[in-house]
Amino acid sequence: MFRLHVDPNRCQGHGVCLDEAPAQFVFDDDTTQARSTGQPLPDSAHSHYQDIADLCPTAAITLIEQEKQ
């Protein structure tokens, strides 16, 4: 499992992530930035979400592996 993280120091609110994965990101009107919903995602989707992270023009999205329990 992994989750998505949006670095608030890098995000400039372009919204590419929101277009590509609206169920995984929300737009914060106060900060004018995207943020992740934080929900765990299955390893089988890692490649898909890495592709989305790679589309971010400011490289603000990272995939964070979660420890197995």
Short mmCIF file of C-alpha atoms in Angstrom, two decimals:
data_model
loop_
_atom_site.label_atom_id
_atom_site.label_comp_id
_atom_site.label_asym_id
_atom_site.label_seq_id
_atom_site.Cartn_x
_atom_site.Cartn_y
_atom_site.Cartn_z
CA MET A 1 0.00 0.00 0.00
CA PHE A 2 1.02 3.58 -0.55
CA ARG A 3 -0.45 7.03 -0.33
CA LEU A 4 -0.02 10.25 -2.25
CA HIS A 5 1.53 13.37 -0.78
CA VAL A 6 1.41 16.92 -2.15
CA ASP A 7 4.27 19.15 -1.01
CA PRO A 8 2.68 22.50 -0.09
CA ASN A 9 6.01 24.24 -0.69
CA ARG A 10 6.00 23.12 -4.33
CA CYS A 11 2.33 23.03 -5.33
CA GLN A 12 1.25 26.05 -7.33
CA GLY A 13 -2.33 24.92 -7.92
CA HIS A 14 -2.06 24.04 -11.62
CA GLY A 15 -4.68 21.29 -11.08
CA VAL A 16 -3.23 18.60 -13.33
CA CYS A 17 -3.60 16.07 -10.52
CA LEU A 18 -7.23 17.07 -10.02
CA ASP A 19 -7.92 16.50 -13.71
CA GLU A 20 -6.12 13.14 -13.77
CA ALA A 21 -7.28 11.70 -10.43
CA PRO A 22 -10.18 13.70 -8.98
CA ALA A 23 -10.97 10.98 -6.42
CA GLN A 24 -7.48 11.26 -4.90
CA PHE A 25 -7.00 15.03 -4.74
CA VAL A 26 -9.00 18.00 -3.51
CA PHE A 27 -8.49 21.70 -4.12
CA ASP A 28 -8.07 23.88 -1.06
CA ASP A 29 -9.66 27.24 -1.82
CA ASP A 30 -7.86 28.89 1.10
CA THR A 31 -4.36 27.99 -0.06
CA THR A 32 -5.20 27.66 -3.78
CA GLN A 33 -3.35 24.34 -3.76
CA ALA A 34 -4.20 20.72 -4.28
CA ARG A 35 -3.91 18.24 -1.47
CA SER A 36 -4.19 14.49 -1.32
CA THR A 37 -7.17 12.76 0.24
CA GLY A 38 -4.59 10.58 1.98
CA GLN A 39 -6.42 7.34 1.37
CA PRO A 40 -4.28 4.21 1.05
CA LEU A 41 -3.88 2.90 -2.47
CA PRO A 42 -3.01 -0.64 -3.57
CA ASP A 43 0.46 -1.47 -4.86
CA SER A 44 -1.13 -2.55 -8.16
CA ALA A 45 -1.95 1.13 -8.85
CA HIS A 46 1.58 2.41 -8.14
CA SER A 47 2.59 2.79 -11.79
CA HIS A 48 -0.63 4.64 -12.64
CA TYR A 49 -0.20 7.16 -9.84
CA GLN A 50 3.51 7.56 -10.51
CA ASP A 51 2.57 8.60 -14.04
CA ILE A 52 0.20 11.19 -12.59
CA ALA A 53 2.87 12.44 -10.19
CA ASP A 54 5.24 12.79 -13.14
CA LEU A 55 2.72 15.06 -14.87
CA CYS A 56 2.84 17.61 -12.05
CA PRO A 57 4.60 20.70 -13.47
CA THR A 58 6.20 21.53 -10.12
CA ALA A 59 7.02 17.94 -9.05
CA ALA A 60 4.93 18.43 -5.90
CA ILE A 61 3.49 14.91 -5.77
CA THR A 62 5.27 11.96 -4.21
CA LEU A 63 4.17 8.41 -3.52
CA ILE A 64 4.84 7.30 0.04
CA GLU A 65 5.05 3.60 0.79
CA GLN A 66 3.15 2.46 3.86
CA GLU A 67 4.57 -0.16 6.16
CA LYS A 68 3.02 -3.58 5.96
CA GLN A 69 1.14 -4.53 9.12
#
